[in-house]
């Protein structure tokens, strides 16, 4: 009888809005290390294939898409945005006479320790076709780079792009997973320390992490070696007041995969709610039939829901 009653309590859904009906979840501080590590292992949650296979397929899809984009578009590869070896970006350029040319900067994922710009041009396939410039930014992943450096690098890459491409009709950001975290950090920049203040019109944050504290004690932090102080100052969830000052007119889309882990989904929901409560222009996209990897891989397809949404945001649908 007692177990039945407990079961009923656990199955009740909580949340103020119809958007976020979910089962009552433990707070991450109450989870054992093993469970936290499972929650922050996106590959374990895919319904499509095994953990190893989903990562292999992910890298393959990104590489193939990037090769296709490099074949289709005019490119400027390895353009420096700073002095460092890793401070380079790739530009995918449409052939168009239009004066209305938006530019989207893509920040790749991979837990700040995998992937590079070499497999990050895939989304240019449908976008360049519609007259959008795509920039894939490289940054120094761990162990070479640390969190403060990566955040500084992506901020400087945005400044450099704005300086190079002052004639564009609008600047947009897109990031996946760790790249969504970096994109949110760009939105939360105090630009007074930089030579210019970029005007970012829209940001697409896909399956991101916005609070770094839960990963501090997990395997994710092994190469990153973040202290609590580093994690706090690089957590977008703690920088929403700065985002409101710097990016008040930016349209933010917080997208999450239906089959992301509950903790990943919670990160997106909570960040969305905080932005919304601050009066920002923000939308939540719960993308059906996707996992942590397919949610971004499918951007090679012009007919994919998120591709269409991104084009619409840039006025190019
Ligand atoms: N241990 C992580 C690995 C991971 O996230 C990952 C690995 C290779 C390339 C990209 C990854 N993640 C997101 O882009 C996982 O379980 O998925």
GROMACS .gro file of C-alpha atoms and ligand atoms in nm:
model
  334
    1UNK     CA    1   0.000   0.000   0.000
    2UNK     CA    2   0.275   0.233   0.106
    3UNK     CA    3   0.482   0.166  -0.210
    4UNK     CA    4   0.177   0.223  -0.427
    5UNK     CA    5   0.117   0.561  -0.267
    6UNK     CA    6   0.484   0.655  -0.317
    7UNK     CA    7   0.459   0.548  -0.679
    8UNK     CA    8   0.161   0.777  -0.726
    9UNK     CA    9   0.349   1.070  -0.575
   10UNK     CA   10   0.646   1.009  -0.803
   11UNK     CA   11   0.432   1.001  -1.112
   12UNK     CA   12   0.260   1.328  -1.046
   13UNK     CA   13   0.377   1.600  -1.274
   14UNK     CA   14   0.501   1.932  -1.150
   15UNK     CA   15   0.564   2.272  -1.302
   16UNK     CA   16   0.360   2.587  -1.331
   17UNK     CA   17   0.311   2.591  -1.706
   18UNK     CA   18   0.185   2.324  -1.942
   19UNK     CA   19   0.520   2.351  -2.120
   20UNK     CA   20   0.715   2.167  -1.857
   21UNK     CA   21   0.513   1.884  -1.712
   22UNK     CA   22   0.773   1.649  -1.582
   23UNK     CA   23   0.811   1.393  -1.314
   24UNK     CA   24   0.950   1.521  -0.990
   25UNK     CA   25   1.326   1.504  -1.017
   26UNK     CA   26   1.592   1.500  -0.754
   27UNK     CA   27   1.815   1.804  -0.744
   28UNK     CA   28   2.156   1.721  -0.894
   29UNK     CA   29   2.325   1.776  -0.556
   30UNK     CA   30   2.135   1.471  -0.431
   31UNK     CA   31   2.258   1.243  -0.710
   32UNK     CA   32   2.544   0.999  -0.661
   33UNK     CA   33   2.854   1.053  -0.878
   34UNK     CA   34   2.763   0.749  -1.086
   35UNK     CA   35   2.415   0.882  -1.165
   36UNK     CA   36   2.546   1.233  -1.237
   37UNK     CA   37   2.795   1.085  -1.484
   38UNK     CA   38   2.515   0.891  -1.653
   39UNK     CA   39   2.303   1.206  -1.679
   40UNK     CA   40   2.596   1.390  -1.837
   41UNK     CA   41   2.681   1.113  -2.087
   42UNK     CA   42   2.459   1.213  -2.380
   43UNK     CA   43   2.549   0.906  -2.586
   44UNK     CA   44   2.384   0.675  -2.327
   45UNK     CA   45   2.044   0.833  -2.394
   46UNK     CA   46   2.015   0.789  -2.769
   47UNK     CA   47   1.731   0.559  -2.877
   48UNK     CA   48   1.896   0.505  -3.215
   49UNK     CA   49   2.214   0.310  -3.139
   50UNK     CA   50   2.470   0.213  -2.878
   51UNK     CA   51   2.675   0.482  -2.703
   52UNK     CA   52   2.991   0.410  -2.904
   53UNK     CA   53   2.806   0.393  -3.232
   54UNK     CA   54   2.612   0.715  -3.182
   55UNK     CA   55   2.935   0.909  -3.123
   56UNK     CA   56   3.105   0.746  -3.425
   57UNK     CA   57   2.803   0.822  -3.642
   58UNK     CA   58   2.795   1.179  -3.508
   59UNK     CA   59   3.156   1.253  -3.602
   60UNK     CA   60   3.102   1.088  -3.943
   61UNK     CA   61   2.787   1.291  -4.015
   62UNK     CA   62   2.956   1.618  -3.916
   63UNK     CA   63   3.267   1.539  -4.125
   64UNK     CA   64   3.069   1.439  -4.432
   65UNK     CA   65   2.843   1.743  -4.404
   66UNK     CA   66   3.145   1.971  -4.368
   67UNK     CA   67   3.312   1.817  -4.675
   68UNK     CA   68   2.993   1.872  -4.873
   69UNK     CA   69   2.971   2.233  -4.760
   70UNK     CA   70   3.334   2.292  -4.857
   71UNK     CA   71   3.254   2.154  -5.203
   72UNK     CA   72   2.939   2.361  -5.247
   73UNK     CA   73   3.033   2.700  -5.106
   74UNK     CA   74   3.316   2.941  -5.161
   75UNK     CA   75   3.530   2.919  -4.851
   76UNK     CA   76   3.792   3.109  -4.660
   77UNK     CA   77   3.956   2.851  -4.437
   78UNK     CA   78   4.182   2.913  -4.136
   79UNK     CA   79   4.122   3.287  -4.110
   80UNK     CA   80   4.299   3.405  -3.791
   81UNK     CA   81   4.098   3.594  -3.531
   82UNK     CA   82   4.383   3.617  -3.280
   83UNK     CA   83   4.749   3.541  -3.229
   84UNK     CA   84   4.707   3.185  -3.097
   85UNK     CA   85   4.752   2.877  -3.315
   86UNK     CA   86   4.399   2.760  -3.240
   87UNK     CA   87   4.243   3.103  -3.300
   88UNK     CA   88   4.120   3.044  -3.653
   89UNK     CA   89   3.781   3.029  -3.821
   90UNK     CA   90   3.632   2.905  -4.149
   91UNK     CA   91   3.395   3.115  -4.359
   92UNK     CA   92   3.136   2.961  -4.596
   93UNK     CA   93   3.021   3.219  -4.849
   94UNK     CA   94   2.707   3.224  -5.065
   95UNK     CA   95   2.717   3.348  -5.423
   96UNK     CA   96   2.458   3.623  -5.415
   97UNK     CA   97   2.407   3.981  -5.532
   98UNK     CA   98   2.168   4.047  -5.247
   99UNK     CA   99   2.239   4.324  -5.000
  100UNK     CA  100   2.050   4.128  -4.737
  101UNK     CA  101   2.316   3.883  -4.624
  102UNK     CA  102   2.288   3.754  -4.269
  103UNK     CA  103   2.580   3.580  -4.102
  104UNK     CA  104   2.563   3.297  -3.852
  105UNK     CA  105   2.854   3.200  -3.630
  106UNK     CA  106   2.855   2.830  -3.534
  107UNK     CA  107   3.023   2.717  -3.212
  108UNK     CA  108   3.082   2.342  -3.207
  109UNK     CA  109   3.011   2.107  -2.920
  110UNK     CA  110   3.209   1.815  -2.777
  111UNK     CA  111   3.227   1.886  -2.402
  112UNK     CA  112   3.505   2.146  -2.453
  113UNK     CA  113   3.740   1.854  -2.524
  114UNK     CA  114   3.636   1.694  -2.855
  115UNK     CA  115   3.570   1.811  -3.213
  116UNK     CA  116   3.703   2.114  -3.399
  117UNK     CA  117   3.607   2.354  -3.677
  118UNK     CA  118   3.722   2.088  -3.928
  119UNK     CA  119   3.390   1.906  -3.882
  120UNK     CA  120   3.179   2.214  -3.806
  121UNK     CA  121   3.081   2.351  -4.147
  122UNK     CA  122   2.797   2.101  -4.203
  123UNK     CA  123   2.513   2.348  -4.138
  124UNK     CA  124   2.639   2.566  -4.425
  125UNK     CA  125   2.491   2.314  -4.674
  126UNK     CA  126   2.132   2.451  -4.667
  127UNK     CA  127   2.214   2.801  -4.534
  128UNK     CA  128   2.464   2.915  -4.797
  129UNK     CA  129   2.204   2.814  -5.056
  130UNK     CA  130   1.965   3.071  -4.908
  131UNK     CA  131   2.223   3.349  -4.908
  132UNK     CA  132   2.355   3.316  -4.551
  133UNK     CA  133   2.725   3.337  -4.458
  134UNK     CA  134   2.828   3.066  -4.211
  135UNK     CA  135   3.134   3.096  -3.990
  136UNK     CA  136   3.269   2.793  -3.800
  137UNK     CA  137   3.491   2.900  -3.512
  138UNK     CA  138   3.788   2.699  -3.386
  139UNK     CA  139   3.892   2.727  -3.022
  140UNK     CA  140   4.147   2.553  -2.800
  141UNK     CA  141   3.974   2.253  -2.647
  142UNK     CA  142   4.104   2.095  -2.325
  143UNK     CA  143   4.362   1.996  -2.221
  144UNK     CA  144   4.534   2.263  -2.434
  145UNK     CA  145   4.270   2.523  -2.352
  146UNK     CA  146   4.083   2.587  -2.030
  147UNK     CA  147   3.733   2.727  -1.978
  148UNK     CA  148   3.838   3.091  -1.935
  149UNK     CA  149   4.048   3.076  -2.252
  150UNK     CA  150   3.774   2.914  -2.462
  151UNK     CA  151   3.522   3.175  -2.351
  152UNK     CA  152   3.768   3.456  -2.428
  153UNK     CA  153   3.845   3.301  -2.769
  154UNK     CA  154   3.485   3.275  -2.885
  155UNK     CA  155   3.415   3.631  -2.768
  156UNK     CA  156   3.716   3.758  -2.964
  157UNK     CA  157   3.611   3.555  -3.269
  158UNK     CA  158   3.276   3.736  -3.270
  159UNK     CA  159   3.446   4.077  -3.247
  160UNK     CA  160   3.678   3.982  -3.534
  161UNK     CA  161   3.389   3.864  -3.754
  162UNK     CA  162   3.198   4.189  -3.696
  163UNK     CA  163   3.508   4.391  -3.788
  164UNK     CA  164   3.566   4.187  -4.108
  165UNK     CA  165   3.202   4.171  -4.218
  166UNK     CA  166   3.055   4.507  -4.125
  167UNK     CA  167   2.825   4.500  -4.431
  168UNK     CA  168   2.615   4.199  -4.322
  169UNK     CA  169   2.242   4.245  -4.259
  170UNK     CA  170   2.242   4.068  -3.924
  171UNK     CA  171   2.464   3.871  -3.688
  172UNK     CA  172   2.340   3.541  -3.544
  173UNK     CA  173   2.490   3.275  -3.319
  174UNK     CA  174   2.432   2.901  -3.313
  175UNK     CA  175   2.593   2.655  -3.074
  176UNK     CA  176   2.551   2.291  -2.989
  177UNK     CA  177   2.603   2.136  -2.643
  178UNK     CA  178   2.928   2.289  -2.510
  179UNK     CA  179   2.902   2.529  -2.805
  180UNK     CA  180   2.559   2.642  -2.683
  181UNK     CA  181   2.723   2.713  -2.348
  182UNK     CA  182   2.990   2.921  -2.524
  183UNK     CA  183   2.724   3.102  -2.731
  184UNK     CA  184   2.534   3.188  -2.410
  185UNK     CA  185   2.862   3.319  -2.264
  186UNK     CA  186   2.903   3.541  -2.572
  187UNK     CA  187   2.552   3.681  -2.514
  188UNK     CA  188   2.654   3.751  -2.152
  189UNK     CA  189   2.969   3.948  -2.238
  190UNK     CA  190   3.054   4.284  -2.087
  191UNK     CA  191   3.177   4.433  -2.416
  192UNK     CA  192   3.330   4.738  -2.248
  193UNK     CA  193   3.656   4.541  -2.236
  194UNK     CA  194   3.648   4.490  -2.614
  195UNK     CA  195   3.704   4.727  -2.906
  196UNK     CA  196   3.341   4.708  -3.026
  197UNK     CA  197   2.998   4.597  -2.907
  198UNK     CA  198   2.856   4.334  -3.145
  199UNK     CA  199   2.479   4.356  -3.202
  200UNK     CA  200   2.362   3.995  -3.203
  201UNK     CA  201   2.012   3.966  -3.350
  202UNK     CA  202   1.944   3.605  -3.265
  203UNK     CA  203   2.093   3.303  -3.091
  204UNK     CA  204   2.015   2.936  -3.140
  205UNK     CA  205   2.118   2.740  -2.830
  206UNK     CA  206   2.090   2.367  -2.900
  207UNK     CA  207   2.109   2.104  -2.621
  208UNK     CA  208   2.333   2.324  -2.412
  209UNK     CA  209   2.475   2.328  -2.061
  210UNK     CA  210   2.414   2.653  -1.878
  211UNK     CA  211   2.514   2.562  -1.522
  212UNK     CA  212   2.862   2.410  -1.499
  213UNK     CA  213   2.844   2.319  -1.128
  214UNK     CA  214   2.685   1.972  -1.177
  215UNK     CA  215   2.969   1.858  -1.405
  216UNK     CA  216   3.247   1.965  -1.165
  217UNK     CA  217   3.267   1.628  -0.993
  218UNK     CA  218   3.221   1.420  -1.310
  219UNK     CA  219   3.457   1.276  -1.575
  220UNK     CA  220   3.373   1.575  -1.798
  221UNK     CA  221   3.586   1.796  -1.573
  222UNK     CA  222   3.893   1.568  -1.579
  223UNK     CA  223   4.066   1.743  -1.871
  224UNK     CA  224   3.901   2.078  -1.793
  225UNK     CA  225   4.018   2.090  -1.431
  226UNK     CA  226   3.771   2.364  -1.343
  227UNK     CA  227   3.757   2.485  -0.985
  228UNK     CA  228   3.423   2.591  -0.841
  229UNK     CA  229   3.520   2.954  -0.895
  230UNK     CA  230   3.591   2.896  -1.264
  231UNK     CA  231   3.264   2.704  -1.304
  232UNK     CA  232   3.062   2.982  -1.138
  233UNK     CA  233   3.211   3.266  -1.343
  234UNK     CA  234   3.155   3.068  -1.663
  235UNK     CA  235   2.797   2.961  -1.595
  236UNK     CA  236   2.544   3.147  -1.815
  237UNK     CA  237   2.271   3.067  -1.559
  238UNK     CA  238   2.452   3.301  -1.318
  239UNK     CA  239   2.506   3.573  -1.580
  240UNK     CA  240   2.152   3.648  -1.691
  241UNK     CA  241   2.165   4.008  -1.554
  242UNK     CA  242   2.468   4.071  -1.779
  243UNK     CA  243   2.292   3.905  -2.074
  244UNK     CA  244   1.998   4.138  -2.019
  245UNK     CA  245   2.231   4.438  -2.032
  246UNK     CA  246   2.430   4.322  -2.336
  247UNK     CA  247   2.176   4.131  -2.545
  248UNK     CA  248   1.836   4.277  -2.454
  249UNK     CA  249   1.713   4.282  -2.815
  250UNK     CA  250   1.849   3.939  -2.911
  251UNK     CA  251   1.593   3.671  -2.992
  252UNK     CA  252   1.707   3.358  -2.809
  253UNK     CA  253   1.590   3.008  -2.902
  254UNK     CA  254   1.661   2.744  -2.639
  255UNK     CA  255   1.625   2.405  -2.811
  256UNK     CA  256   1.654   2.064  -2.646
  257UNK     CA  257   1.620   1.708  -2.776
  258UNK     CA  258   1.325   1.495  -2.674
  259UNK     CA  259   1.576   1.221  -2.589
  260UNK     CA  260   1.833   1.432  -2.410
  261UNK     CA  261   1.885   1.310  -2.052
  262UNK     CA  262   1.656   1.454  -1.781
  263UNK     CA  263   1.943   1.664  -1.640
  264UNK     CA  264   2.024   1.804  -1.986
  265UNK     CA  265   1.657   1.881  -2.043
  266UNK     CA  266   1.640   2.049  -1.703
  267UNK     CA  267   1.939   2.271  -1.787
  268UNK     CA  268   1.760   2.401  -2.098
  269UNK     CA  269   1.421   2.441  -1.926
  270UNK     CA  270   1.567   2.630  -1.633
  271UNK     CA  271   1.781   2.859  -1.847
  272UNK     CA  272   1.480   2.930  -2.068
  273UNK     CA  273   1.265   3.011  -1.764
  274UNK     CA  274   1.528   3.245  -1.620
  275UNK     CA  275   1.558   3.434  -1.950
  276UNK     CA  276   1.182   3.449  -1.984
  277UNK     CA  277   1.142   3.581  -1.627
  278UNK     CA  278   1.393   3.857  -1.708
  279UNK     CA  279   1.168   3.978  -1.986
  280UNK     CA  280   1.392   3.859  -2.269
  281UNK     CA  281   1.270   3.759  -2.614
  282UNK     CA  282   1.309   3.383  -2.579
  283UNK     CA  283   1.146   3.069  -2.720
  284UNK     CA  284   1.170   2.709  -2.606
  285UNK     CA  285   1.187   2.432  -2.867
  286UNK     CA  286   1.144   2.074  -2.752
  287UNK     CA  287   1.247   1.891  -3.068
  288UNK     CA  288   1.051   1.566  -3.109
  289UNK     CA  289   1.223   1.245  -3.221
  290UNK     CA  290   1.575   1.374  -3.169
  291UNK     CA  291   1.862   1.289  -2.936
  292UNK     CA  292   2.162   1.495  -2.825
  293UNK     CA  293   2.337   1.426  -3.155
  294UNK     CA  294   2.065   1.406  -3.420
  295UNK     CA  295   1.922   1.740  -3.301
  296UNK     CA  296   2.221   1.915  -3.456
  297UNK     CA  297   2.328   1.666  -3.728
  298UNK     CA  298   2.001   1.725  -3.910
  299UNK     CA  299   2.092   2.088  -3.978
  300UNK     CA  300   2.244   1.958  -4.306
  301UNK     CA  301   1.882   1.922  -4.421
  302UNK     CA  302   1.696   2.231  -4.543
  303UNK     CA  303   1.362   2.067  -4.458
  304UNK     CA  304   1.451   1.998  -4.091
  305UNK     CA  305   1.241   2.190  -3.837
  306UNK     CA  306   1.537   2.370  -3.677
  307UNK     CA  307   1.690   2.464  -4.015
  308UNK     CA  308   1.362   2.624  -4.115
  309UNK     CA  309   1.335   2.801  -3.780
  310UNK     CA  310   1.690   2.936  -3.810
  311UNK     CA  311   1.622   3.060  -4.165
  312UNK     CA  312   1.298   3.220  -4.049
  313UNK     CA  313   1.481   3.394  -3.765
  314UNK     CA  314   1.722   3.540  -4.023
  315UNK     CA  315   1.435   3.643  -4.253
  316UNK     CA  316   1.538   3.389  -4.516
  317UNK     CA  317   1.255   3.136  -4.524
  318LIG     N1  318   3.100   1.111  -2.310
  318LIG     C1  319   3.021   1.191  -2.395
  318LIG     C2  320   3.096   1.220  -2.520
  318LIG     C3  321   3.046   1.337  -2.596
  318LIG     O1  322   2.963   1.409  -2.547
  318LIG     C4  323   3.103   1.361  -2.731
  318LIG     C5  324   3.205   1.280  -2.779
  318LIG     C6  325   3.256   1.302  -2.905
  318LIG     C7  326   3.208   1.403  -2.983
  318LIG     C8  327   3.106   1.485  -2.935
  318LIG     C9  328   3.052   1.463  -2.809
  318LIG     N2  329   2.951   1.539  -2.754
  318LIG    C10  330   2.880   1.636  -2.812
  318LIG     O2  331   2.899   1.686  -2.917
  318LIG    C11  332   2.891   1.117  -2.426
  318LIG     O3  333   2.853   1.028  -2.352
  318LIG     O4  334   2.823   1.147  -2.522
   0.00000   0.00000   0.00000
